[in-house]
């Protein structure tokens, strides 16, 4: 299973953009890049996913490097509610299961 | 649309007892997954149902764990007998289609404490 590397923690100020990096140097051509987050005392929540092109949705943007060996989750204006653990996960064509790493704990300061 | 629900939200049992966790997926979702997080560790996959069939049970830790999904609707995860190391949070997730591109919707989890 392809692995991802994320910083353990990051801090942001409220109302400012946040860029959460993820390295996945062993990604294969058909692996999708998914981001989930887990708010305190809740189950994980889907954020966004992509294959090659950058993606935008109402929650965030996903910027994928041209060689696909890294990606960045962008929260355009962090709010206190965005404080969570963010997981970057690769999914392979032979399985639907999610393989969680330790993720990045995002703190948002008022 | 109702989300994934799990019951109970908390369970405290003694070592050697039996506990059954229940998960109700989003209506119409054929795929159902169980995951768990034990203390201080990462969230780990346990198994995957497609309708009532076990598609992948490679993450089940041992034969004390039994998962069922009769009729392809709700699922139960039974731990018998429970051991101390089974303590943790058990999450259920469901998705509409099977595959690596689909979004999984998670329930709030069941916190299991084995004393």
PDB file of C-alpha atoms in Angstrom:
ATOM      1  CA  UNK A   1       0.000   0.000   0.000  1.00  0.00           C
ATOM      2  CA  UNK A   2       1.326   3.400  -0.991  1.00  0.00           C
ATOM      3  CA  UNK A   3       2.264   5.555   1.976  1.00  0.00           C
ATOM      4  CA  UNK A   4       1.952   9.252   2.650  1.00  0.00           C
ATOM      5  CA  UNK A   5       4.005  11.598   4.793  1.00  0.00           C
ATOM      6  CA  UNK A   6       2.476  14.591   6.554  1.00  0.00           C
ATOM      7  CA  UNK A   7       3.719  16.985   9.225  1.00  0.00           C
ATOM      8  CA  UNK A   8       2.478  16.034  12.666  1.00  0.00           C
ATOM      9  CA  UNK A   9       1.015  19.429  13.411  1.00  0.00           C
ATOM     10  CA  UNK A  10       0.415  22.882  11.991  1.00  0.00           C
ATOM     11  CA  UNK A  11      -0.971  26.140  13.295  1.00  0.00           C
ATOM     12  CA  UNK A  12      -2.993  28.797  11.581  1.00  0.00           C
ATOM     13  CA  UNK A  13      -4.731  32.004  12.447  1.00  0.00           C
ATOM     14  CA  UNK A  14      -8.434  32.343  11.946  1.00  0.00           C
ATOM     15  CA  UNK A  15      -9.494  33.842   8.611  1.00  0.00           C
ATOM     16  CA  UNK A  16      -6.127  33.067   7.025  1.00  0.00           C
ATOM     17  CA  UNK A  17      -5.404  30.443   4.351  1.00  0.00           C
ATOM     18  CA  UNK A  18      -3.869  27.130   5.362  1.00  0.00           C
ATOM     19  CA  UNK A  19      -1.741  24.898   3.175  1.00  0.00           C
ATOM     20  CA  UNK A  20      -1.462  21.317   4.405  1.00  0.00           C
ATOM     21  CA  UNK A  21       1.258  19.366   2.572  1.00  0.00           C
ATOM     22  CA  UNK A  22       1.420  15.664   1.832  1.00  0.00           C
ATOM     23  CA  UNK A  23       4.216  13.669   0.243  1.00  0.00           C
ATOM     24  CA  UNK A  24       3.469  10.444  -1.587  1.00  0.00           C
ATOM     25  CA  UNK A  25       6.578   9.667  -3.586  1.00  0.00           C
ATOM     26  CA  UNK A  26       5.609   6.018  -4.194  1.00  0.00           C
ATOM     27  CA  UNK A  27       2.204   6.825  -5.692  1.00  0.00           C
ATOM     28  CA  UNK A  28       1.237   4.681  -8.659  1.00  0.00           C
ATOM     29  CA  UNK A  29      -0.497   5.858 -11.791  1.00  0.00           C
ATOM     30  CA  UNK A  30      -4.000   4.813 -10.762  1.00  0.00           C
ATOM     31  CA  UNK A  31      -3.886   5.841  -7.101  1.00  0.00           C
ATOM     32  CA  UNK A  32      -6.313   8.549  -6.091  1.00  0.00           C
ATOM     33  CA  UNK A  33      -5.392  11.148  -3.468  1.00  0.00           C
ATOM     34  CA  UNK A  34      -8.059  11.563  -0.805  1.00  0.00           C
ATOM     35  CA  UNK A  35      -8.250  13.940   2.115  1.00  0.00           C
ATOM     36  CA  UNK A  36     -10.371  13.255   5.142  1.00  0.00           C
ATOM     37  CA  UNK A  37     -10.482  15.110   8.414  1.00  0.00           C
ATOM     38  CA  UNK A  38     -11.556  14.168  11.897  1.00  0.00           C
ATOM     39  CA  UNK A  39     -13.048  16.772  14.162  1.00  0.00           C
ATOM     40  CA  UNK A  40     -12.831  16.134  17.908  1.00  0.00           C
ATOM     41  CA  UNK A  41     -15.103  13.316  19.081  1.00  0.00           C
ATOM     42  CA  UNK A  42     -16.434  12.647  15.581  1.00  0.00           C
ATOM     43  CA  UNK A  43     -15.841  10.128  12.838  1.00  0.00           C
ATOM     44  CA  UNK A  44     -13.647  11.020   9.873  1.00  0.00           C
ATOM     45  CA  UNK A  45     -15.222  13.276   7.282  1.00  0.00           C
ATOM     46  CA  UNK A  46     -14.495  13.405   3.561  1.00  0.00           C
ATOM     47  CA  UNK A  47     -12.911  16.630   2.358  1.00  0.00           C
ATOM     48  CA  UNK A  48     -11.785  16.229  -1.234  1.00  0.00           C
ATOM     49  CA  UNK A  49     -10.088  13.867  -3.658  1.00  0.00           C
ATOM     50  CA  UNK A  50      -8.294  13.997  -6.989  1.00  0.00           C
ATOM     51  CA  UNK A  51      -6.191  12.072  -9.476  1.00  0.00           C
ATOM     52  CA  UNK A  52      -4.074  14.458 -11.537  1.00  0.00           C
ATOM     53  CA  UNK A  53      -5.776  17.824 -11.903  1.00  0.00           C
ATOM     54  CA  UNK A  54      -6.325  20.371  -9.177  1.00  0.00           C
ATOM     55  CA  UNK A  55      -9.758  20.143  -7.588  1.00  0.00           C
ATOM     56  CA  UNK A  56     -12.017  22.616  -5.838  1.00  0.00           C
ATOM     57  CA  UNK A  57     -15.128  22.107  -3.760  1.00  0.00           C
ATOM     58  CA  UNK A  58     -17.020  24.069  -1.163  1.00  0.00           C
ATOM     59  CA  UNK A  59     -14.729  22.899   1.613  1.00  0.00           C
ATOM     60  CA  UNK A  60     -11.265  23.162   0.152  1.00  0.00           C
ATOM     61  CA  UNK A  61      -8.949  22.993  -2.833  1.00  0.00           C
ATOM     62  CA  UNK A  62      -6.518  20.236  -3.696  1.00  0.00           C
ATOM     63  CA  UNK A  63      -3.355  21.106  -5.545  1.00  0.00           C
ATOM     64  CA  UNK A  64      -1.545  18.113  -7.037  1.00  0.00           C
ATOM     65  CA  UNK A  65       2.053  18.340  -8.189  1.00  0.00           C
ATOM     66  CA  UNK A  66       2.716  17.612 -11.834  1.00  0.00           C
ATOM     67  CA  UNK A  67       4.683  14.455 -10.963  1.00  0.00           C
ATOM     68  CA  UNK A  68       1.962  13.499  -8.427  1.00  0.00           C
ATOM     69  CA  UNK A  69       4.549  12.835  -5.750  1.00  0.00           C
ATOM     70  CA  UNK A  70       3.049  15.471  -3.497  1.00  0.00           C
ATOM     71  CA  UNK A  71      -0.177  17.368  -2.943  1.00  0.00           C
ATOM     72  CA  UNK A  72      -1.446  20.246  -0.853  1.00  0.00           C
ATOM     73  CA  UNK A  73      -4.817  20.702   0.767  1.00  0.00           C
ATOM     74  CA  UNK A  74      -5.772  24.358   0.835  1.00  0.00           C
ATOM     75  CA  UNK A  75      -8.307  25.802   3.235  1.00  0.00           C
ATOM     76  CA  UNK A  76      -8.918  29.279   1.902  1.00  0.00           C
ATOM     77  CA  UNK A  77     -10.044  30.898   5.140  1.00  0.00           C
ATOM     78  CA  UNK A  78      -9.523  28.841   8.253  1.00  0.00           C
ATOM     79  CA  UNK A  79     -12.204  28.951  10.909  1.00  0.00           C
ATOM     80  CA  UNK A  80     -12.119  27.611  14.440  1.00  0.00           C
ATOM     81  CA  UNK A  81     -14.304  24.774  13.245  1.00  0.00           C
ATOM     82  CA  UNK A  82     -11.531  23.637  10.898  1.00  0.00           C
ATOM     83  CA  UNK A  83      -9.380  22.549  13.836  1.00  0.00           C
ATOM     84  CA  UNK A  84      -9.062  18.821  13.234  1.00  0.00           C
ATOM     85  CA  UNK A  85      -6.726  16.028  12.238  1.00  0.00           C
ATOM     86  CA  UNK A  86      -6.304  16.003   8.455  1.00  0.00           C
ATOM     87  CA  UNK A  87      -5.472  12.752   6.714  1.00  0.00           C
ATOM     88  CA  UNK A  88      -3.964  12.410   3.265  1.00  0.00           C
ATOM     89  CA  UNK A  89      -4.777   8.923   1.947  1.00  0.00           C
ATOM     90  CA  UNK A  90      -3.985   7.115  -1.276  1.00  0.00           C
ATOM     91  CA  UNK A  91      -6.503   4.617  -2.558  1.00  0.00           C
ATOM     92  CA  UNK A  92      -5.608   1.824  -4.932  1.00  0.00           C
ATOM     93  CA  UNK A  93      -7.666   0.258  -7.647  1.00  0.00           C
ATOM     94  CA  UNK A  94      -7.637  -3.160  -6.000  1.00  0.00           C
ATOM     95  CA  UNK A  95      -9.344  -2.094  -2.791  1.00  0.00           C
ATOM     96  CA  UNK A  96     -11.747   0.443  -1.395  1.00  0.00           C
ATOM     97  CA  UNK A  97     -10.303   0.469   2.101  1.00  0.00           C
ATOM     98  CA  UNK A  98      -8.742   3.607   3.519  1.00  0.00           C
ATOM     99  CA  UNK A  99      -5.306   3.387   5.102  1.00  0.00           C
ATOM    100  CA  UNK A 100      -4.951   6.124   7.679  1.00  0.00           C
ATOM    101  CA  UNK A 101      -1.606   7.497   8.813  1.00  0.00           C
ATOM    102  CA  UNK A 102      -1.111   9.803  11.761  1.00  0.00           C
ATOM    103  CA  UNK A 103      -2.329  12.833   9.861  1.00  0.00           C
ATOM    104  CA  UNK A 104      -1.696  16.515  10.559  1.00  0.00           C
ATOM    105  CA  UNK A 105      -3.272  18.086  13.611  1.00  0.00           C
ATOM    106  CA  UNK A 106      -4.339  21.576  12.639  1.00  0.00           C
ATOM    107  CA  UNK A 107      -4.735  24.205  15.348  1.00  0.00           C
ATOM    108  CA  UNK A 108      -6.599  27.380  14.463  1.00  0.00           C
ATOM    109  CA  UNK A 109      -6.013  30.397  16.658  1.00  0.00           C
ATOM    110  CA  UNK A 110      -8.624  33.105  17.045  1.00  0.00           C
TER     111      UNK A 110
ATOM    112  CA  UNK B   1     -30.713  12.208   4.270  1.00  0.00           C
ATOM    113  CA  UNK B   2     -29.770  10.399   7.475  1.00  0.00           C
ATOM    114  CA  UNK B   3     -26.091   9.712   7.938  1.00  0.00           C
ATOM    115  CA  UNK B   4     -24.358   6.602   9.199  1.00  0.00           C
ATOM    116  CA  UNK B   5     -25.503   5.754  12.693  1.00  0.00           C
ATOM    117  CA  UNK B   6     -23.823   3.569  15.268  1.00  0.00           C
ATOM    118  CA  UNK B   7     -25.104   2.058  18.468  1.00  0.00           C
ATOM    119  CA  UNK B   8     -24.225   2.241  21.266  1.00  0.00           C
ATOM    120  CA  UNK B   9     -22.157   5.396  21.460  1.00  0.00           C
ATOM    121  CA  UNK B  10     -20.309   4.035  24.484  1.00  0.00           C
ATOM    122  CA  UNK B  11     -19.943   0.578  25.947  1.00  0.00           C
ATOM    123  CA  UNK B  12     -18.110  -0.433  29.095  1.00  0.00           C
ATOM    124  CA  UNK B  13     -17.705  -4.157  29.689  1.00  0.00           C
ATOM    125  CA  UNK B  14     -15.479  -6.468  31.642  1.00  0.00           C
ATOM    126  CA  UNK B  15     -12.842  -8.670  30.164  1.00  0.00           C
ATOM    127  CA  UNK B  16     -14.347 -11.920  28.982  1.00  0.00           C
ATOM    128  CA  UNK B  17     -17.778 -10.492  28.277  1.00  0.00           C
ATOM    129  CA  UNK B  18     -19.413 -10.175  24.889  1.00  0.00           C
ATOM    130  CA  UNK B  19     -20.302  -6.936  23.150  1.00  0.00           C
ATOM    131  CA  UNK B  20     -22.172  -6.322  19.927  1.00  0.00           C
ATOM    132  CA  UNK B  21     -21.808  -3.081  18.023  1.00  0.00           C
ATOM    133  CA  UNK B  22     -24.310  -2.042  15.415  1.00  0.00           C
ATOM    134  CA  UNK B  23     -23.960   0.126  12.326  1.00  0.00           C
ATOM    135  CA  UNK B  24     -26.730   1.437  10.112  1.00  0.00           C
ATOM    136  CA  UNK B  25     -25.324   2.706   6.823  1.00  0.00           C
ATOM    137  CA  UNK B  26     -26.814   5.392   4.638  1.00  0.00           C
ATOM    138  CA  UNK B  27     -29.823   3.982   2.838  1.00  0.00           C
ATOM    139  CA  UNK B  28     -28.904   2.558  -0.543  1.00  0.00           C
ATOM    140  CA  UNK B  29     -25.209   2.211   0.209  1.00  0.00           C
ATOM    141  CA  UNK B  30     -24.066  -1.266  -0.713  1.00  0.00           C
ATOM    142  CA  UNK B  31     -20.607  -0.868   0.767  1.00  0.00           C
ATOM    143  CA  UNK B  32     -20.023  -0.961   4.489  1.00  0.00           C
ATOM    144  CA  UNK B  33     -16.681  -0.735   6.230  1.00  0.00           C
ATOM    145  CA  UNK B  34     -15.555  -1.223   9.812  1.00  0.00           C
ATOM    146  CA  UNK B  35     -12.498   0.527  11.215  1.00  0.00           C
ATOM    147  CA  UNK B  36     -11.141   0.980  14.701  1.00  0.00           C
ATOM    148  CA  UNK B  37      -8.696   3.106  16.590  1.00  0.00           C
ATOM    149  CA  UNK B  38      -7.104   1.626  19.664  1.00  0.00           C
ATOM    150  CA  UNK B  39      -5.434   3.884  22.194  1.00  0.00           C
ATOM    151  CA  UNK B  40      -2.579   5.903  20.748  1.00  0.00           C
ATOM    152  CA  UNK B  41      -2.683   4.183  17.387  1.00  0.00           C
ATOM    153  CA  UNK B  42      -3.874   5.054  13.928  1.00  0.00           C
ATOM    154  CA  UNK B  43      -7.297   4.249  12.563  1.00  0.00           C
ATOM    155  CA  UNK B  44      -7.124   0.728  11.124  1.00  0.00           C
ATOM    156  CA  UNK B  45      -9.330  -0.987   8.587  1.00  0.00           C
ATOM    157  CA  UNK B  46     -11.125  -4.114   9.800  1.00  0.00           C
ATOM    158  CA  UNK B  47     -13.359  -5.295   6.985  1.00  0.00           C
ATOM    159  CA  UNK B  48     -15.498  -4.399   4.001  1.00  0.00           C
ATOM    160  CA  UNK B  49     -18.935  -5.666   3.047  1.00  0.00           C
ATOM    161  CA  UNK B  50     -20.502  -5.385  -0.367  1.00  0.00           C
ATOM    162  CA  UNK B  51     -24.168  -5.934   0.351  1.00  0.00           C
ATOM    163  CA  UNK B  52     -24.173  -9.011   2.597  1.00  0.00           C
ATOM    164  CA  UNK B  53     -20.876 -10.439   1.357  1.00  0.00           C
ATOM    165  CA  UNK B  54     -17.499  -9.934   2.960  1.00  0.00           C
ATOM    166  CA  UNK B  55     -15.321  -8.394   0.273  1.00  0.00           C
ATOM    167  CA  UNK B  56     -12.210  -7.954   2.377  1.00  0.00           C
ATOM    168  CA  UNK B  57     -11.719  -9.043   5.956  1.00  0.00           C
ATOM    169  CA  UNK B  58      -7.968  -8.778   6.003  1.00  0.00           C
ATOM    170  CA  UNK B  59      -7.966  -6.349   8.920  1.00  0.00           C
ATOM    171  CA  UNK B  60      -9.897  -8.470  11.394  1.00  0.00           C
ATOM    172  CA  UNK B  61      -7.487  -9.023  14.290  1.00  0.00           C
ATOM    173  CA  UNK B  62      -8.521 -12.533  15.320  1.00  0.00           C
ATOM    174  CA  UNK B  63     -11.422 -14.951  15.539  1.00  0.00           C
ATOM    175  CA  UNK B  64     -12.879 -13.210  18.583  1.00  0.00           C
ATOM    176  CA  UNK B  65     -14.321 -10.696  16.150  1.00  0.00           C
ATOM    177  CA  UNK B  66     -17.359 -11.605  14.068  1.00  0.00           C
ATOM    178  CA  UNK B  67     -19.005  -9.236  11.625  1.00  0.00           C
ATOM    179  CA  UNK B  68     -22.316  -9.825   9.932  1.00  0.00           C
ATOM    180  CA  UNK B  69     -24.516  -7.951   7.556  1.00  0.00           C
ATOM    181  CA  UNK B  70     -27.694  -9.921   7.134  1.00  0.00           C
ATOM    182  CA  UNK B  71     -29.853  -8.755   4.244  1.00  0.00           C
ATOM    183  CA  UNK B  72     -27.282  -6.235   3.189  1.00  0.00           C
ATOM    184  CA  UNK B  73     -28.613  -3.476   5.422  1.00  0.00           C
ATOM    185  CA  UNK B  74     -27.279  -2.906   8.916  1.00  0.00           C
ATOM    186  CA  UNK B  75     -24.171  -4.623  10.217  1.00  0.00           C
ATOM    187  CA  UNK B  76     -23.100  -5.935  13.584  1.00  0.00           C
ATOM    188  CA  UNK B  77     -19.624  -6.462  14.959  1.00  0.00           C
ATOM    189  CA  UNK B  78     -19.440  -8.878  17.858  1.00  0.00           C
ATOM    190  CA  UNK B  79     -16.446  -9.226  20.111  1.00  0.00           C
ATOM    191  CA  UNK B  80     -16.467 -12.456  22.113  1.00  0.00           C
ATOM    192  CA  UNK B  81     -14.769 -12.716  24.518  1.00  0.00           C
ATOM    193  CA  UNK B  82     -13.553  -9.149  24.858  1.00  0.00           C
ATOM    194  CA  UNK B  83      -9.948  -8.512  25.898  1.00  0.00           C
ATOM    195  CA  UNK B  84      -8.353  -5.388  27.343  1.00  0.00           C
ATOM    196  CA  UNK B  85      -6.591  -4.602  24.069  1.00  0.00           C
ATOM    197  CA  UNK B  86      -9.950  -4.378  22.271  1.00  0.00           C
ATOM    198  CA  UNK B  87     -10.626  -1.023  23.940  1.00  0.00           C
ATOM    199  CA  UNK B  88     -10.864   1.799  21.450  1.00  0.00           C
ATOM    200  CA  UNK B  89     -13.233   3.548  19.105  1.00  0.00           C
ATOM    201  CA  UNK B  90     -14.950   1.508  16.412  1.00  0.00           C
ATOM    202  CA  UNK B  91     -16.045   3.370  13.310  1.00  0.00           C
ATOM    203  CA  UNK B  92     -18.378   2.288  10.584  1.00  0.00           C
ATOM    204  CA  UNK B  93     -18.472   3.851   7.143  1.00  0.00           C
ATOM    205  CA  UNK B  94     -20.577   3.350   4.060  1.00  0.00           C
ATOM    206  CA  UNK B  95     -20.280   4.227   0.399  1.00  0.00           C
ATOM    207  CA  UNK B  96     -22.559   4.017  -2.572  1.00  0.00           C
ATOM    208  CA  UNK B  97     -20.287   2.173  -4.945  1.00  0.00           C
ATOM    209  CA  UNK B  98     -17.284   0.000  -4.479  1.00  0.00           C
ATOM    210  CA  UNK B  99     -13.969   1.323  -5.523  1.00  0.00           C
ATOM    211  CA  UNK B 100     -11.128   3.563  -4.792  1.00  0.00           C
ATOM    212  CA  UNK B 101     -12.709   6.744  -6.027  1.00  0.00           C
ATOM    213  CA  UNK B 102     -15.844   6.701  -3.918  1.00  0.00           C
ATOM    214  CA  UNK B 103     -16.433   8.760  -0.809  1.00  0.00           C
ATOM    215  CA  UNK B 104     -16.862   6.950   2.474  1.00  0.00           C
ATOM    216  CA  UNK B 105     -19.266   8.432   5.024  1.00  0.00           C
ATOM    217  CA  UNK B 106     -18.374   7.682   8.603  1.00  0.00           C
ATOM    218  CA  UNK B 107     -20.510   7.270  11.656  1.00  0.00           C
ATOM    219  CA  UNK B 108     -19.649   8.908  14.987  1.00  0.00           C
ATOM    220  CA  UNK B 109     -18.110   5.736  16.341  1.00  0.00           C
ATOM    221  CA  UNK B 110     -18.662   3.466  19.325  1.00  0.00           C
ATOM    222  CA  UNK B 111     -16.236   3.898  22.188  1.00  0.00           C
ATOM    223  CA  UNK B 112     -15.556   0.496  23.723  1.00  0.00           C
ATOM    224  CA  UNK B 113     -13.884   0.201  27.093  1.00  0.00           C
ATOM    225  CA  UNK B 114     -12.892  -3.232  28.334  1.00  0.00           C
ATOM    226  CA  UNK B 115     -12.035  -3.344  32.051  1.00  0.00           C
TER     227      UNK B 115
END
